[in-house]
Coordinates of C-alpha atoms and ligand atoms in Angstrom, one line a residue:
X1295 CA 97.8 106.8 110.8
X1296 CA 95.1 108.8 112.5
X1297 CA 95.2 111.6 115.2
X1298 CA 93.8 109.0 117.8
X1299 CA 96.7 106.8 117.0
X1300 CA 98.9 109.6 118.2
X1301 CA 97.1 109.5 121.5
X1302 CA 95.6 112.9 121.2
X1303 CA 92.6 113.3 123.5
X1304 CA 89.1 113.6 122.1
X1305 CA 88.6 117.2 122.7
X1306 CA 91.6 118.0 120.5
X1307 CA 90.5 115.5 117.7
X1308 CA 87.2 117.1 117.7
X1309 CA 88.7 120.5 117.0
X1310 CA 91.1 119.0 114.3
X1311 CA 88.0 117.6 112.6
X1312 CA 86.4 120.9 112.7
X1313 CA 89.5 122.5 111.1
X1314 CA 89.2 119.9 108.4
X1315 CA 92.5 117.8 109.2
X1316 CA 92.0 114.2 108.3
X1317 CA 95.2 112.8 109.3
X1318 CA 98.6 114.0 110.6
X1319 CA 101.3 115.3 108.3
X1320 CA 104.7 113.5 108.4
X1321 CA 106.3 116.1 110.7
X1322 CA 103.3 115.6 113.2
X1323 CA 103.6 111.9 113.1
X1324 CA 107.3 112.1 114.1
X1325 CA 107.2 115.0 116.4
X1326 CA 104.0 114.5 118.3
X1327 CA 105.3 111.2 120.0
X1328 CA 108.7 112.6 120.8
X1329 CA 107.3 115.6 122.5
X1330 CA 104.9 113.5 124.6
X1331 CA 108.0 111.6 125.6
X1332 CA 109.7 114.9 126.9
X1333 CA 112.4 114.9 124.1
X1334 CA 114.1 117.9 122.8
X1335 CA 113.5 118.4 119.1
X1336 CA 115.6 119.7 116.4
X1337 CA 113.4 119.8 113.4
X1338 CA 114.0 120.9 109.9
X1339 CA 110.7 121.2 108.4
X1340 CA 109.9 123.4 105.6
X1341 CA 107.0 125.8 105.5
X1342 CA 103.6 124.3 104.9
X1343 CA 104.2 121.0 106.5
X1344 CA 102.1 121.5 109.5
X1345 CA 104.8 122.1 112.0
X1346 CA 102.6 124.6 114.1
X1347 CA 100.2 121.7 115.0
X1348 CA 103.3 119.4 115.4
X1349 CA 104.4 121.2 118.6
X1350 CA 101.1 122.9 119.4
X1351 CA 98.9 119.8 119.8
X1352 CA 101.1 117.8 122.4
X1353 CA 101.7 120.9 124.5
X1354 CA 98.0 121.6 124.7
X1355 CA 97.4 118.0 125.7
X1356 CA 100.0 118.1 128.4
X1357 CA 98.9 121.4 130.0
X1358 CA 95.2 120.2 130.2
X1359 CA 96.6 118.1 133.0
X1360 CA 98.4 120.9 134.9
X1361 CA 97.1 122.3 138.0
X1362 CA 95.8 126.1 137.8
X1363 CA 98.4 128.6 136.9
X1364 CA 99.7 131.3 139.2
X1365 CA 99.5 135.1 138.3
X1366 CA 102.1 136.3 135.7
X1367 CA 103.5 132.8 135.3
X1368 CA 103.9 130.9 131.9
X1369 CA 104.5 127.2 131.2
X1370 CA 105.4 127.1 127.5
X1371 CA 107.0 129.8 125.5
X1372 CA 106.8 129.9 121.6
X1373 CA 109.3 132.4 120.2
X1374 CA 108.5 133.5 116.6
X1375 CA 110.4 135.8 114.4
X1376 CA 107.3 138.3 113.3
X1377 CA 104.3 139.9 114.7
X1378 CA 102.2 138.2 112.0
X1379 CA 103.3 134.8 112.8
X1380 CA 102.9 135.3 116.5
X1381 CA 99.2 136.2 116.0
X1382 CA 98.7 133.4 113.6
X1383 CA 100.2 130.7 115.7
X1384 CA 98.1 131.9 118.7
X1385 CA 95.0 131.6 116.7
X1386 CA 95.9 128.1 115.8
X1387 CA 96.5 127.3 119.6
X1388 CA 93.0 128.9 120.4
X1389 CA 91.2 126.9 117.7
X1390 CA 92.9 123.5 118.8
X1391 CA 92.3 124.0 122.3
X1392 CA 88.7 125.3 122.1
X1393 CA 87.1 122.3 124.0
X1394 CA 89.6 122.5 126.7
X1395 CA 90.4 125.1 129.3
X1396 CA 93.8 126.1 128.2
X1397 CA 94.9 129.4 128.5
X1398 CA 97.1 131.2 125.7
X1399 CA 98.0 134.6 125.0
X1400 CA 100.3 136.5 122.5
X1401 CA 102.5 139.4 122.9
X1402 CA 104.6 141.5 120.2
X1403 CA 106.1 144.8 119.7
X1404 CA 104.1 147.8 118.1
X1405 CA 101.2 147.5 120.6
X1406 CA 100.6 148.9 124.0
X1407 CA 102.2 146.9 126.7
X1408 CA 99.5 147.5 129.1
X1409 CA 96.8 145.7 126.9
X1410 CA 99.1 142.8 126.5
X1411 CA 100.1 142.5 130.3
X1412 CA 96.4 142.3 131.2
X1413 CA 96.3 139.0 129.2
X1414 CA 99.1 137.4 131.1
X1415 CA 98.1 139.0 134.7
X1416 CA 96.3 135.7 135.7
X1417 CA 99.0 133.7 134.0
X1418 CA 98.8 131.4 130.9
X1419 CA 99.8 128.0 129.9
X1420 CA 101.1 128.9 126.4
X1421 CA 102.6 132.3 125.6
X1422 CA 103.5 133.2 121.9
X1423 CA 105.8 136.0 121.6
X1424 CA 108.4 137.9 119.7
X1425 CA 111.7 138.1 121.5
X1426 CA 111.9 142.0 122.0
X1427 CA 108.7 142.4 123.7
X1428 CA 109.0 139.3 125.8
X1429 CA 112.3 140.6 127.3
X1430 CA 110.9 143.9 127.8
X1431 CA 107.9 142.8 129.7
X1432 CA 110.0 140.4 131.7
X1433 CA 112.4 143.3 132.6
X1434 CA 109.4 145.4 133.9
X1435 CA 108.3 142.4 136.0
X1436 CA 104.9 141.9 133.9
X1437 CA 105.8 138.2 133.2
X1438 CA 107.7 135.7 135.5
X1439 CA 109.5 133.0 133.6
X1440 CA 110.5 130.7 136.6
X1441 CA 107.9 128.2 135.7
X1442 CA 108.6 127.9 131.9
X1443 CA 109.1 124.2 131.2
X1444 CA 108.7 124.1 127.5
X1445 CA 110.4 126.4 125.0
X1446 CA 109.6 126.2 121.2
X1447 CA 111.9 128.3 118.9
X1448 CA 109.7 128.6 115.7
X1449 CA 111.4 129.5 112.5
X1450 CA 114.7 129.7 114.5
X1451 CA 116.7 130.1 111.1
X1452 CA 114.7 133.5 110.5
X1453 CA 115.1 134.7 114.0
X1454 CA 118.8 134.1 113.7
X1455 CA 119.0 135.8 110.3
X1456 CA 117.2 138.8 112.0
X1457 CA 119.9 139.1 114.5
X1458 CA 118.2 137.8 117.5
X1459 CA 120.9 135.2 118.6
X1460 CA 121.9 137.4 121.6
X1461 CA 118.3 138.1 122.8
X1462 CA 117.6 134.3 122.6
X1463 CA 120.8 133.4 124.5
X1464 CA 119.7 136.0 127.1
X1465 CA 116.1 134.5 127.3
X1466 CA 117.2 130.9 127.6
X1467 CA 119.4 131.9 130.7
X1468 CA 116.4 133.4 132.4
X1469 CA 114.5 130.0 132.1
X1470 CA 115.0 127.2 134.3
X1471 CA 117.6 124.7 132.8
X1472 CA 115.1 121.7 133.4
X1473 CA 112.9 122.3 130.3
X1474 CA 111.9 120.7 126.9
X1475 CA 113.4 122.7 124.2
X1476 CA 112.3 122.4 120.5
X1477 CA 113.8 124.1 117.6
X1478 CA 112.0 124.4 114.1
X1479 CA 113.6 125.9 111.0
X1480 CA 112.8 125.8 107.3
X1481 CA 116.3 125.9 106.1
X1482 CA 119.3 123.9 107.7
X1483 CA 122.3 126.4 107.9
X1484 CA 125.5 126.0 110.1
X1485 CA 124.4 128.4 112.5
X1486 CA 121.0 126.6 113.4
X1487 CA 123.2 123.4 113.6
X1488 CA 125.8 125.0 116.0
X1489 CA 123.0 126.5 118.2
X1490 CA 121.1 123.3 118.3
X1491 CA 124.1 121.6 120.0
X1492 CA 124.4 124.4 122.5
X1493 CA 120.7 124.9 123.4
X1494 CA 119.2 121.4 123.0
X1495 CA 119.8 118.2 125.1
X1496 CA 120.2 114.9 123.3
X1497 CA 117.7 116.2 120.8
X1498 CA 115.8 114.1 118.4
X1499 CA 116.6 115.1 114.8
X1500 CA 113.7 115.4 112.5
X1501 CA 115.4 115.9 109.3
X1502 CA 113.3 116.0 106.4
X1503 CA 115.3 115.1 103.3
X1504 CA 113.4 118.0 101.8
X1505 CA 115.0 120.6 103.9
X1506 CA 115.9 123.9 101.8
X1507 CA 113.4 122.6 99.5
X1508 CA 109.9 123.8 98.5
X1509 CA 106.9 121.8 98.8
X1510 CA 106.4 119.6 95.8
X1511 CA 103.0 120.7 95.2
X1512 CA 104.2 124.0 94.3
X1513 CA 104.9 124.5 90.5
X1514 CA 107.8 127.0 90.0
X1515 CA 108.9 128.6 86.9
X1516 CA 110.4 132.0 85.8
X1517 CA 109.7 134.3 83.0
X1518 CA 112.9 136.2 81.8
X1519 CA 111.9 139.8 81.3
X1520 CA 113.6 143.2 81.3
X1521 CA 113.4 145.2 84.4
X1522 CA 111.3 148.1 82.8
X1523 CA 108.8 145.5 81.4
X1524 CA 108.0 143.6 84.5
X1525 CA 104.9 145.5 85.4
X1526 CA 103.4 145.0 82.0
X1527 CA 104.1 141.3 82.2
X1528 CA 102.5 141.1 85.5
X1529 CA 99.4 142.9 84.3
X1530 CA 99.3 140.2 81.4
X1531 CA 99.7 137.4 84.0
X1532 CA 96.9 138.6 86.1
X1533 CA 94.4 139.3 83.1
X1534 CA 95.3 135.8 81.6
X1535 CA 95.2 133.8 84.8
X1536 CA 92.3 135.2 86.8
X1537 CA 93.6 133.8 89.9
X1538 CA 91.1 134.0 92.8
X1539 CA 93.8 135.5 95.0
X1540 CA 97.5 136.5 94.6
X1541 CA 100.5 137.3 96.6
X1542 CA 103.0 139.4 95.0
X1543 CA 106.5 140.1 96.5
X1544 CA 108.5 143.1 95.7
X1545 CA 111.8 144.5 97.0
X1546 CA 110.9 148.0 98.3
X1547 CA 108.0 149.4 100.4
X1548 CA 107.7 152.4 98.0
X1549 CA 107.2 150.0 95.2
X1550 CA 104.7 148.0 97.0
X1551 CA 102.5 151.0 97.5
X1552 CA 103.0 152.1 93.9
X1553 CA 102.1 148.8 92.5
X1554 CA 99.2 148.3 94.7
X1555 CA 97.8 151.7 93.9
X1556 CA 98.1 151.0 90.2
X1557 CA 96.4 147.6 90.6
X1558 CA 93.6 149.2 92.5
X1559 CA 93.0 152.4 90.6
X1560 CA 89.9 152.2 88.5
X1561 CA 90.8 155.0 86.2
X1562 CA 94.4 154.4 85.2
X1563 CA 95.0 150.8 86.6
X1564 CA 93.2 147.6 86.7
X1565 CA 90.5 148.3 89.2
X1566 CA 91.2 145.3 91.3
X1567 CA 90.8 144.7 95.1
X1568 CA 94.5 145.2 95.7
X1569 CA 96.4 146.4 98.8
X1570 CA 100.1 146.5 100.1
X1571 CA 101.7 145.3 103.3
X1572 CA 105.2 146.1 104.7
X1573 CA 106.7 147.4 107.8
X1574 CA 105.9 151.2 107.2
X1575 CA 102.1 150.2 108.1
X1576 CA 101.3 150.2 111.6
X1577 CA 100.6 146.9 113.3
X1578 CA 96.8 147.2 113.5
X1579 CA 96.6 148.1 109.9
X1580 CA 98.8 145.1 109.0
X1581 CA 96.5 142.9 111.0
X1582 CA 93.5 144.2 109.4
X1583 CA 94.9 143.9 105.9
X1584 CA 95.8 140.1 106.7
X1585 CA 92.4 139.5 107.9
X1586 CA 90.8 141.0 104.9
X1587 CA 93.1 139.0 102.5
X1588 CA 92.3 135.8 104.5
X1589 CA 88.4 136.7 104.1
X1590 CA 88.9 137.1 100.4
X1591 CA 87.9 140.8 100.6
X1592 CA 91.4 141.6 99.3
X1593 CA 92.1 139.7 96.2
X1594 CA 95.8 140.7 95.6
X1595 CA 98.3 141.6 98.3
X1596 CA 101.6 143.2 97.3
X1597 CA 104.2 142.6 100.1
X1598 CA 107.8 143.1 101.0
X1599 CA 109.5 140.3 102.9
X1600 CA 108.1 141.3 106.3
X1601 CA 105.0 139.4 105.2
X1602 CA 106.7 136.4 103.8
X1603 CA 106.9 134.3 106.8
X1604 CA 104.2 132.6 108.6
X1605 CA 101.2 134.0 106.6
X1606 CA 98.7 131.0 106.8
X1607 CA 96.4 131.7 103.8
X1608 CA 94.5 128.5 102.9
X1609 CA 94.5 127.6 99.3
X1610 CA 96.4 130.6 97.9
X1611 CA 96.7 129.6 94.2
X1612 CA 99.6 131.8 93.2
X1613 CA 102.7 133.8 94.4
X1614 CA 104.5 136.1 92.0
X1615 CA 108.1 137.3 92.9
X1616 CA 107.9 140.5 91.1
X1617 CA 111.6 140.8 92.3
X1618 CA 113.8 138.0 93.6
X1619 CA 114.5 138.2 97.4
X1620 CA 118.0 139.4 98.4
X1621 CA 118.3 136.6 101.1
X1622 CA 118.1 133.4 99.3
X1623 CA 116.3 131.5 101.9
X1624 CA 113.4 134.0 101.7
X1625 CA 112.6 132.3 98.3
X1626 CA 111.5 129.3 99.9
X1627 CA 109.6 131.1 102.6
X1628 CA 107.9 133.4 100.1
X1629 CA 106.6 130.5 97.8
X1630 CA 105.7 128.4 100.8
X1631 CA 102.6 130.6 100.9
X1632 CA 101.2 128.6 98.1
X1633 CA 100.7 124.8 97.8
X1634 CA 100.2 124.5 101.5
X1635 CA 99.2 121.1 102.9
X1636 CA 97.3 119.3 100.1
X1637 CA 96.6 122.3 97.7
X1638 CA 98.4 123.0 94.4
X1639 CA 100.1 126.2 93.8
X1640 CA 102.1 128.1 91.3
X1641 CA 105.1 130.3 92.0
X1642 CA 106.2 132.5 89.3
X1643 CA 109.3 134.8 89.2
X1644 CA 109.9 137.6 87.1
X1645 CA 113.5 137.7 86.6
X1646 CA 115.7 140.4 84.7
X1647 CA 119.4 140.2 83.8
X1648 CA 120.4 142.2 87.0
X1649 CA 119.1 139.3 89.0
X1650 CA 121.1 136.6 87.6
X1651 CA 123.6 136.3 90.5
X1652 CA 120.6 136.0 92.9
X1653 CA 118.9 133.5 90.6
X1654 CA 121.9 131.3 90.6
X1655 CA 122.3 131.4 94.5
X1656 CA 118.6 130.4 94.8
X1657 CA 119.1 127.5 92.3
X1658 CA 122.2 126.2 94.0
X1659 CA 120.2 126.2 97.5
X1660 CA 117.4 124.5 95.7
X1661 CA 119.8 122.1 93.9
X1662 CA 117.4 122.5 91.0
X1663 CA 117.2 124.9 88.0
X1664 CA 114.0 126.9 87.8
X1665 CA 112.3 126.3 84.8
X1666 CA 112.6 129.3 82.3
X1667 CA 109.4 129.9 80.3
X1668 CA 109.8 132.7 77.9
X1669 CA 106.7 134.8 77.1
X1670 CA 107.0 135.7 73.4
X1671 CA 106.2 139.5 73.4
X1672 CA 108.2 139.9 76.5
X1673 CA 111.6 138.2 75.5
X1674 CA 114.2 140.5 77.2
X1675 CA 116.9 142.4 75.3
X1676 CA 119.5 140.8 77.6
X1677 CA 119.3 137.0 77.6
X1678 CA 119.2 135.4 81.1
X1679 CA 121.4 132.5 80.3
X1680 CA 121.4 128.9 81.5
X1681 CA 121.3 127.7 85.0
X1682 CA 124.7 127.6 86.7
X1683 CA 123.7 124.3 88.2
X1684 CA 124.7 121.0 86.5
X1685 CA 121.2 119.3 86.3
X1686 CA 120.2 121.0 83.1
X1687 CA 118.2 118.2 81.7
X1688 CA 115.1 119.9 83.6
X1689 CA 115.5 123.2 81.9
X1690 CA 112.9 124.0 79.4
X1691 CA 113.9 127.0 77.5
X1692 CA 112.1 126.4 74.4
X1693 CA 108.7 125.9 75.8
X1694 CA 106.9 129.2 75.4
X1695 CA 104.1 130.2 77.5
X1696 CA 101.6 129.8 74.7
Ligands
LIG2968 P1 102.2 125.1 109.1 O1 103.3 124.3 108.4 O2 102.1 124.8 110.4 O3 102.3 126.5 108.7 O4 100.9 124.7 108.3 C1 100.6 124.8 107.0 C2 99.1 124.6 106.8 O5 98.6 123.1 106.9 C3 98.3 125.4 107.8 O6 97.3 126.0 106.8 C4 97.6 124.3 108.5 O7 96.3 124.7 109.1 C5 97.4 123.0 107.7 N1 97.7 121.8 108.3 C6 98.5 121.6 109.4 N2 98.3 120.1 109.7 C7 97.4 119.6 108.8 C8 96.9 118.3 108.8 N3 97.1 117.3 109.5 N4 95.8 118.3 107.7 C9 95.6 119.3 106.9 N5 96.1 120.4 107.1 C10 97.0 120.6 107.9

């Protein structure tokens, strides 16, 4: 099936060709016709499936036929959990709509309200926003929501995990009831289900069987290792594999800085182009780092979970979980940074004995044991043990790395 079969207009398919998309992904094939038909959508689509284009393309096409917009008014609201994702989604929208006169803007906390309100002063078709900043600007009278007729809750599971349910309820009350609402989430949990009944009207369920699962083109395994030897093992992996780029997840901001300093340091460390990204850095610094990472100027990015979601880095070959995430769903979001679309990726976790419970929770969620690959000179003093889940056939304890 081609994008033309989905009845997308020529200026949009032209932009998609420029972006290198040859055919729609599964979630796009299902969602695009339903969104054109005006249906509410409840989609469980894992990261990397092309869900952004699945909602953005039909919206762009619809709005192309809209009359001119009035000052401060908005037609579609796309709510996202993080600033990084907001910027990225809006960049995609700008790219897809480059041959049309669609107006889009992005607002998020951490930057001056004034500059952001200027973008909306004349009105926009599509506004990508984080919820706090949106409510703030609405309260100040800088945005008017009475013409909103489309709402997308992107990564709604993540927004709920972050405690935004109350704010989302508040926002939905400010928007006309006659609207099309679309919820996208990577994981399917009971809260998402409950709120989808409340917020959506006879919604189409786009239920990927792969929910709560990682993309199949990501090869996952773990190296059992003692906590105090993780850094040495990481250095070995970096030296042995020579990945063109690498994203490393750690649990604390302080360690993100310490590790990236070590990787960067020419004298005492590895002398690599490394940097850290976490919530202690200012928004403009974070944007700048992401830009450099995407451009390849930064080779290794050490991140806390703030960066886990929504980073759209093409062809990232590897992700390393230096520490396992506290929230099990973050495992999926983290490793969704690699193996996106048709690219192969590898996700390696360094797991110490203190993380066994977390590991078991992650494996239970995945319904799959993660392959243990011992590295001979790093065998831990404390043995990690078997996976708690039943399907043990797939375990591969005896196959050393080399
Ligand atoms: P998303 O799930 O929206 O974060 O998209 C994941 C990645 O897939 C992004 O890098 C998109 O640019 C890319 N992508 C989206 N749709 C397609 C498509 N139809 N063909 C190839 N790549 C795509």
